[in-house]
């Protein structure tokens, strides 16, 4: 999410608020999808990590 901050700042400075909104939603979707993927993997492979 922090990687989008410079892009967000440029769009804000250029008063391109629609692009700013799109950037925020795109990064939020990316974070949510990755978080779900990590949680699923943690629960699926938990028996392999514990003895």
Coordinates of N, CA and C in Angstrom, one line a residue:
X1 N 0.8 -1.2 0.0 CA 0.0 0.0 0.0 C 0.9 1.3 0.0
X2 N 2.1 1.2 0.6 CA 2.9 2.4 0.7 C 3.5 2.7 -0.7
X3 N 3.6 1.7 -1.6 CA 4.2 2.0 -2.9 C 3.3 2.8 -3.8
X4 N 2.1 3.0 -3.4 CA 1.2 3.8 -4.2 C 1.2 5.2 -3.8
X5 N 1.8 5.5 -2.7 CA 1.7 6.9 -2.1 C 2.3 8.0 -3.0
X6 N 3.5 7.7 -3.7 CA 3.9 8.8 -4.6 C 3.0 9.0 -5.8
X7 N 2.4 7.9 -6.3 CA 1.4 8.1 -7.4 C 0.2 8.8 -6.9
X8 N -0.2 8.5 -5.7 CA -1.4 9.2 -5.1 C -1.1 10.7 -5.0
X9 N 0.1 11.0 -4.5 CA 0.5 12.4 -4.3 C 0.6 13.2 -5.6
X10 N 1.1 12.5 -6.6 CA 1.2 13.2 -7.9 C -0.2 13.5 -8.5
X11 N -1.1 12.5 -8.3 CA -2.5 12.7 -8.8 C -3.2 13.8 -8.0
X12 N -2.9 13.9 -6.7 CA -3.5 14.9 -5.9 C -3.0 16.3 -6.3
X13 N -1.7 16.4 -6.5 CA -1.1 17.6 -6.9 C -1.6 18.1 -8.2
X14 N -1.9 17.2 -9.1 CA -2.4 17.5 -10.4 C -3.9 17.7 -10.5
X15 N -4.5 17.6 -9.3 CA -6.0 17.7 -9.2 C -6.7 16.7 -10.0
X16 N -6.1 15.5 -10.1 CA -6.8 14.4 -10.9 C -7.3 13.4 -9.8
X17 N -8.4 13.8 -9.2 CA -9.0 13.1 -8.1 C -9.6 11.7 -8.5
X18 N -10.0 11.6 -9.7 CA -10.6 10.3 -10.2 C -9.4 9.3 -10.3
X19 N -8.3 9.7 -10.8 CA -7.1 8.8 -10.8 C -6.7 8.4 -9.4
X20 N -6.7 9.4 -8.5 CA -6.3 9.2 -7.1 C -7.3 8.1 -6.5
X21 N -8.5 8.2 -6.8 CA -9.5 7.3 -6.2 C -9.3 5.9 -6.9
X22 N -9.0 5.8 -8.2 CA -8.7 4.5 -8.8 C -7.5 3.9 -8.3
X23 N -6.4 4.7 -8.0 CA -5.2 4.2 -7.5 C -5.4 3.6 -6.1
X24 N -6.2 4.3 -5.2 CA -6.4 3.8 -3.9 C -7.2 2.5 -3.9
X25 N -8.2 2.4 -4.8 CA -9.0 1.2 -4.8 C -8.2 0.0 -5.4
X26 N -7.4 0.3 -6.4 CA -6.6 -0.8 -7.0 C -5.6 -1.3 -6.0
X27 N -4.9 -0.5 -5.2 CA -4.0 -0.9 -4.2 C -4.7 -1.7 -3.1
X28 N -5.9 -1.2 -2.7 CA -6.7 -1.9 -1.7 C -7.1 -3.3 -2.2
X29 N -7.5 -3.4 -3.4 CA -7.9 -4.7 -4.0 C -6.7 -5.7 -3.9
X30 N -5.5 -5.1 -4.3 CA -4.3 -5.9 -4.3 C -3.9 -6.4 -2.9
X31 N -4.0 -5.6 -1.9 CA -3.7 -5.9 -0.5 C -4.7 -7.0 0.0
X32 N -6.0 -6.8 -0.3 CA -7.0 -7.8 0.2 C -6.8 -9.1 -0.5
X33 N -6.6 -9.2 -1.8 CA -6.3 -10.5 -2.4 C -5.1 -11.2 -1.9
X34 N -4.0 -10.4 -1.7 CA -2.8 -11.0 -1.2 C -3.0 -11.5 0.2
X35 N -3.7 -10.8 1.0 CA -4.0 -11.2 2.4 C -4.8 -12.5 2.5
X36 N -5.8 -12.6 1.6 CA -6.6 -13.8 1.6 C -5.7 -15.0 1.2
X37 N -4.9 -14.8 0.2 CA -4.0 -15.8 -0.3 C -3.0 -16.3 0.8
X38 N -2.5 -15.3 1.6 CA -1.6 -15.7 2.7 C -2.3 -16.5 3.8
X39 N -3.5 -16.0 4.1 CA -4.2 -16.7 5.2 C -4.6 -18.1 4.8
X40 N -5.0 -18.3 3.5 CA -5.4 -19.6 3.0 C -4.1 -20.5 3.1
X41 N -3.0 -20.0 2.6 CA -1.8 -20.8 2.7 C -1.3 -21.1 4.1
X42 N -1.5 -20.2 5.0 CA -1.1 -20.5 6.4 C -2.0 -21.7 6.9
X43 N -3.3 -21.6 6.7 CA -4.1 -22.7 7.2 C -3.9 -24.0 6.5
X44 N -3.7 -24.0 5.2 CA -3.5 -25.2 4.4 C -2.2 -25.9 4.8
X45 N -1.1 -25.2 5.0 CA 0.2 -25.8 5.2 C 0.6 -25.8 6.7
X46 N -0.3 -25.5 7.5 CA 0.0 -25.5 9.0 C 0.4 -26.9 9.5
X47 N -0.2 -28.0 9.0 CA 0.2 -29.3 9.5 C 1.7 -29.6 9.1
X48 N 2.1 -29.1 8.0 CA 3.5 -29.3 7.6 C 4.5 -28.6 8.4
X49 N 4.1 -27.5 9.0 CA 5.1 -26.7 9.9 C 5.1 -27.2 11.3
X50 N 4.1 -27.8 11.8 CA 4.1 -28.3 13.1 C 4.4 -29.8 13.1
X51 N 5.1 -30.3 14.1 CA 5.4 -31.7 14.2 C 4.6 -32.4 15.2

